[in-house]
Amino acid sequence: MVQMKRLLFNGIPVPKCIDKLAQARIKIWFLSGDKMETTINIGFVCSLLRQGMKQIIITLDSPEIIAAEKGGDKAVISKVSTESVKNQILAEKAQLTASTTDPLALIINGKSLAYALHDDIKSTFLELAVGCASVICCRSSPKQKTLVTRLVKEGTGKTTLAIGDGANDVGMIQEVDIGIRISGVEGMQAVMLSDIAIA
């Protein structure tokens, strides 16, 4: 796990910075290519996730999905997976309206995100996500990062900003209103195609 003292943004500890952004009612979505366990750990270190925050986790690990995958029929897998993600999103959205004022965190992996971004469910997915204090997408592909940022930008009508450091963030950076790139060891593609650069 990353040590807290090393997480600084312009000399300010990242958790404190994120807390200030949250106080300003700025919604933060963490789109990562890392596996779920790693991404959740980073979420806690950065205070995107906090103790006592209810986590809504959307995955495709039910017995029905596993059985369909063993069968190998792509059409069946797609149908079962679509229904599973849709049902999870609808169930959590129903709970959202009846829940307490406790902050919520939505965590979804790339496999599930592929179905959550289908036309018939993406608006409901967005409603659920916007109702959460934090949104974390794990194992996201570059295309999924682009589609998620487009969904947020078009679906909410709000000003969107993205920060990335690598070639896998280029689509996301170009999709938003303000694209910020961090120049470092990940190459220069994101640097060349963004609005603002920071070291």
Short mmCIF file of N, CA, C and O in Angstrom, two decimals, residues 76-137:
data_model
loop_
_atom_site.label_atom_id
_atom_site.label_comp_id
_atom_site.label_asym_id
_atom_site.label_seq_id
_atom_site.Cartn_x
_atom_site.Cartn_y
_atom_site.Cartn_z
N VAL A 76 -25.31 -16.52 -24.48
CA VAL A 76 -25.86 -16.79 -23.15
C VAL A 76 -25.12 -15.97 -22.09
O VAL A 76 -25.74 -15.36 -21.21
N ILE A 77 -23.79 -15.92 -22.21
CA ILE A 77 -22.98 -15.14 -21.26
C ILE A 77 -23.40 -13.68 -21.30
O ILE A 77 -23.59 -13.05 -20.26
N SER A 78 -23.55 -13.13 -22.50
CA SER A 78 -23.93 -11.73 -22.66
C SER A 78 -25.31 -11.46 -22.06
O SER A 78 -25.50 -10.47 -21.34
N LYS A 79 -26.26 -12.36 -22.33
CA LYS A 79 -27.62 -12.18 -21.83
C LYS A 79 -27.67 -12.24 -20.30
O LYS A 79 -28.26 -11.37 -19.65
N VAL A 80 -27.02 -13.25 -19.72
CA VAL A 80 -27.02 -13.42 -18.27
C VAL A 80 -26.28 -12.26 -17.59
O VAL A 80 -26.72 -11.73 -16.57
N SER A 81 -25.16 -11.84 -18.17
CA SER A 81 -24.37 -10.75 -17.61
C SER A 81 -25.12 -9.43 -17.65
O SER A 81 -25.11 -8.66 -16.69
N THR A 82 -25.78 -9.17 -18.78
CA THR A 82 -26.57 -7.94 -18.93
C THR A 82 -27.67 -7.87 -17.88
O THR A 82 -27.85 -6.85 -17.21
N GLU A 83 -28.39 -8.99 -17.72
CA GLU A 83 -29.46 -9.03 -16.73
C GLU A 83 -28.93 -8.86 -15.31
O GLU A 83 -29.53 -8.16 -14.49
N SER A 84 -27.80 -9.50 -15.02
CA SER A 84 -27.23 -9.41 -13.68
C SER A 84 -26.84 -7.98 -13.32
O SER A 84 -27.19 -7.47 -12.26
N VAL A 85 -26.12 -7.32 -14.23
CA VAL A 85 -25.70 -5.93 -13.97
C VAL A 85 -26.91 -5.00 -13.87
O VAL A 85 -26.99 -4.16 -12.98
N LYS A 86 -27.87 -5.20 -14.77
CA LYS A 86 -29.08 -4.37 -14.76
C LYS A 86 -29.83 -4.52 -13.44
O LYS A 86 -30.23 -3.52 -12.83
N ASN A 87 -29.99 -5.76 -12.99
CA ASN A 87 -30.71 -6.02 -11.73
C ASN A 87 -29.98 -5.44 -10.52
O ASN A 87 -30.60 -4.90 -9.61
N GLN A 88 -28.64 -5.55 -10.53
CA GLN A 88 -27.85 -4.98 -9.42
C GLN A 88 -27.99 -3.46 -9.37
O GLN A 88 -28.19 -2.88 -8.30
N ILE A 89 -27.92 -2.83 -10.53
CA ILE A 89 -28.03 -1.36 -10.59
C ILE A 89 -29.42 -0.91 -10.15
O ILE A 89 -29.56 0.03 -9.35
N LEU A 90 -30.45 -1.57 -10.64
CA LEU A 90 -31.82 -1.20 -10.28
C LEU A 90 -32.08 -1.41 -8.79
O LEU A 90 -32.72 -0.58 -8.13
N ALA A 91 -31.57 -2.52 -8.24
CA ALA A 91 -31.76 -2.81 -6.81
C ALA A 91 -31.06 -1.77 -5.95
O ALA A 91 -31.62 -1.27 -4.96
N GLU A 92 -29.83 -1.42 -6.32
CA GLU A 92 -29.08 -0.43 -5.54
C GLU A 92 -29.68 0.96 -5.67
O GLU A 92 -29.69 1.73 -4.71
N LYS A 93 -30.20 1.28 -6.84
CA LYS A 93 -30.83 2.59 -7.05
C LYS A 93 -32.10 2.71 -6.19
O LYS A 93 -32.39 3.76 -5.63
N ALA A 94 -32.85 1.60 -6.08
CA ALA A 94 -34.04 1.59 -5.24
C ALA A 94 -33.67 1.80 -3.78
O ALA A 94 -34.35 2.51 -3.04
N GLN A 95 -32.56 1.18 -3.35
CA GLN A 95 -32.08 1.36 -1.98
C GLN A 95 -31.58 2.78 -1.74
O GLN A 95 -31.68 3.30 -0.64
N LEU A 96 -31.04 3.39 -2.80
CA LEU A 96 -30.47 4.74 -2.71
C LEU A 96 -31.52 5.74 -2.26
O LEU A 96 -31.27 6.58 -1.39
N THR A 97 -32.71 5.65 -2.81
CA THR A 97 -33.76 6.60 -2.46
C THR A 97 -34.27 6.39 -1.04
O THR A 97 -34.74 7.32 -0.40
N ALA A 98 -34.14 5.15 -0.55
CA ALA A 98 -34.65 4.85 0.80
C ALA A 98 -33.55 4.82 1.85
O ALA A 98 -33.82 4.57 3.02
N SER A 99 -32.31 5.08 1.44
CA SER A 99 -31.19 4.93 2.37
C SER A 99 -31.07 6.13 3.30
O SER A 99 -31.72 7.15 3.13
N THR A 100 -30.19 5.99 4.29
CA THR A 100 -29.93 7.06 5.24
C THR A 100 -29.04 8.11 4.58
O THR A 100 -28.69 8.01 3.42
N THR A 101 -28.65 9.09 5.36
CA THR A 101 -27.79 10.14 4.83
C THR A 101 -26.31 9.74 4.84
O THR A 101 -25.46 10.55 4.51
N ASP A 102 -26.01 8.50 5.23
CA ASP A 102 -24.62 8.03 5.22
C ASP A 102 -24.06 8.07 3.80
O ASP A 102 -24.76 7.71 2.84
N PRO A 103 -22.80 8.49 3.64
CA PRO A 103 -22.21 8.55 2.30
C PRO A 103 -22.04 7.16 1.70
O PRO A 103 -21.79 6.19 2.41
N LEU A 104 -22.20 7.09 0.40
CA LEU A 104 -22.10 5.81 -0.32
C LEU A 104 -20.95 5.86 -1.30
O LEU A 104 -20.61 6.92 -1.84
N ALA A 105 -20.36 4.71 -1.56
CA ALA A 105 -19.31 4.58 -2.57
C ALA A 105 -19.71 3.49 -3.56
O ALA A 105 -20.08 2.40 -3.14
N LEU A 106 -19.67 3.82 -4.82
CA LEU A 106 -19.98 2.83 -5.87
C LEU A 106 -18.66 2.30 -6.43
O LEU A 106 -17.79 3.07 -6.85
N ILE A 107 -18.52 0.98 -6.42
CA ILE A 107 -17.32 0.32 -6.96
C ILE A 107 -17.78 -0.68 -8.01
O ILE A 107 -18.62 -1.54 -7.74
N ILE A 108 -17.24 -0.54 -9.21
CA ILE A 108 -17.64 -1.43 -10.32
C ILE A 108 -16.39 -1.81 -11.11
O ILE A 108 -15.50 -0.99 -11.31
N ASN A 109 -16.33 -3.08 -11.53
CA ASN A 109 -15.17 -3.50 -12.32
C ASN A 109 -15.46 -3.36 -13.81
O ASN A 109 -16.59 -3.16 -14.23
N GLY A 110 -14.39 -3.44 -14.61
CA GLY A 110 -14.51 -3.22 -16.04
C GLY A 110 -15.43 -4.19 -16.74
O GLY A 110 -16.15 -3.83 -17.67
N LYS A 111 -15.44 -5.43 -16.27
CA LYS A 111 -16.31 -6.45 -16.86
C LYS A 111 -17.78 -6.07 -16.71
O LYS A 111 -18.57 -6.17 -17.65
N SER A 112 -18.15 -5.59 -15.51
CA SER A 112 -19.53 -5.16 -15.26
C SER A 112 -19.83 -3.83 -15.95
O SER A 112 -20.94 -3.59 -16.42
N LEU A 113 -18.81 -2.97 -15.98
CA LEU A 113 -18.97 -1.65 -16.60
C LEU A 113 -19.34 -1.76 -18.07
O LEU A 113 -20.10 -0.95 -18.60
N ALA A 114 -18.81 -2.78 -18.73
CA ALA A 114 -19.13 -3.00 -20.14
C ALA A 114 -20.63 -3.12 -20.36
O ALA A 114 -21.17 -2.62 -21.36
N TYR A 115 -21.34 -3.75 -19.42
CA TYR A 115 -22.79 -3.91 -19.53
C TYR A 115 -23.53 -2.71 -18.95
O TYR A 115 -24.61 -2.35 -19.43
N ALA A 116 -22.96 -2.07 -17.94
CA ALA A 116 -23.59 -0.89 -17.34
C ALA A 116 -23.66 0.28 -18.32
O ALA A 116 -24.49 1.17 -18.18
N LEU A 117 -22.79 0.26 -19.33
CA LEU A 117 -22.75 1.34 -20.31
C LEU A 117 -23.63 1.07 -21.53
O LEU A 117 -23.64 1.86 -22.48
N HIS A 118 -24.39 -0.04 -21.51
CA HIS A 118 -25.35 -0.30 -22.58
C HIS A 118 -26.43 0.78 -22.57
O HIS A 118 -26.80 1.31 -21.52
N ASP A 119 -26.96 1.08 -23.74
CA ASP A 119 -27.92 2.18 -23.88
C ASP A 119 -29.14 2.06 -22.98
O ASP A 119 -29.67 3.05 -22.49
N ASP A 120 -29.61 0.83 -22.74
CA ASP A 120 -30.85 0.65 -21.98
C ASP A 120 -30.67 0.79 -20.47
O ASP A 120 -31.66 0.85 -19.73
N ILE A 121 -29.43 0.86 -19.98
CA ILE A 121 -29.21 0.93 -18.53
C ILE A 121 -28.27 2.06 -18.12
O ILE A 121 -28.22 2.43 -16.95
N LYS A 122 -27.56 2.66 -19.07
CA LYS A 122 -26.52 3.63 -18.69
C LYS A 122 -27.07 4.86 -17.97
O LYS A 122 -26.41 5.39 -17.08
N SER A 123 -28.29 5.29 -18.29
CA SER A 123 -28.86 6.46 -17.59
C SER A 123 -29.18 6.11 -16.13
O SER A 123 -28.97 6.93 -15.23
N THR A 124 -29.64 4.88 -15.88
CA THR A 124 -29.91 4.44 -14.51
C THR A 124 -28.60 4.27 -13.75
O THR A 124 -28.51 4.62 -12.56
N PHE A 125 -27.59 3.74 -14.43
CA PHE A 125 -26.26 3.62 -13.82
C PHE A 125 -25.74 5.00 -13.42
O PHE A 125 -25.21 5.18 -12.32
N LEU A 126 -25.92 5.98 -14.30
CA LEU A 126 -25.46 7.34 -14.00
C LEU A 126 -26.21 7.91 -12.79
O LEU A 126 -25.61 8.54 -11.92
N GLU A 127 -27.51 7.69 -12.72
CA GLU A 127 -28.30 8.18 -11.59
C GLU A 127 -27.80 7.59 -10.27
O GLU A 127 -27.69 8.28 -9.26
N LEU A 128 -27.51 6.29 -10.30
CA LEU A 128 -26.98 5.63 -9.11
C LEU A 128 -25.62 6.21 -8.74
O LEU A 128 -25.37 6.55 -7.58
N ALA A 129 -24.76 6.37 -9.73
CA ALA A 129 -23.40 6.87 -9.49
C ALA A 129 -23.41 8.30 -8.95
O ALA A 129 -22.67 8.63 -8.01
N VAL A 130 -24.25 9.14 -9.52
CA VAL A 130 -24.32 10.55 -9.10
C VAL A 130 -24.83 10.65 -7.66
O VAL A 130 -24.48 11.58 -6.93
N GLY A 131 -25.62 9.68 -7.22
CA GLY A 131 -26.13 9.67 -5.86
C GLY A 131 -25.11 9.21 -4.83
O GLY A 131 -25.38 9.24 -3.63
N CYS A 132 -23.93 8.78 -5.29
CA CYS A 132 -22.88 8.31 -4.39
C CYS A 132 -21.82 9.39 -4.19
O CYS A 132 -21.57 10.21 -5.06
N ALA A 133 -21.18 9.35 -3.02
CA ALA A 133 -20.14 10.33 -2.70
C ALA A 133 -18.87 10.05 -3.51
O ALA A 133 -18.15 10.98 -3.88
N SER A 134 -18.58 8.79 -3.76
CA SER A 134 -17.39 8.40 -4.52
C SER A 134 -17.76 7.31 -5.51
O SER A 134 -18.61 6.48 -5.24
N VAL A 135 -17.10 7.35 -6.68
CA VAL A 135 -17.29 6.31 -7.69
C VAL A 135 -15.91 5.80 -8.09
O VAL A 135 -15.02 6.59 -8.43
N ILE A 136 -15.74 4.49 -8.04
CA ILE A 136 -14.47 3.87 -8.40
C ILE A 136 -14.72 2.80 -9.46
O ILE A 136 -15.51 1.88 -9.24
N CYS A 137 -14.08 2.95 -10.60
CA CYS A 137 -14.18 1.97 -11.67
C CYS A 137 -12.83 1.25 -11.78
O CYS A 137 -11.81 1.89 -12.05
#
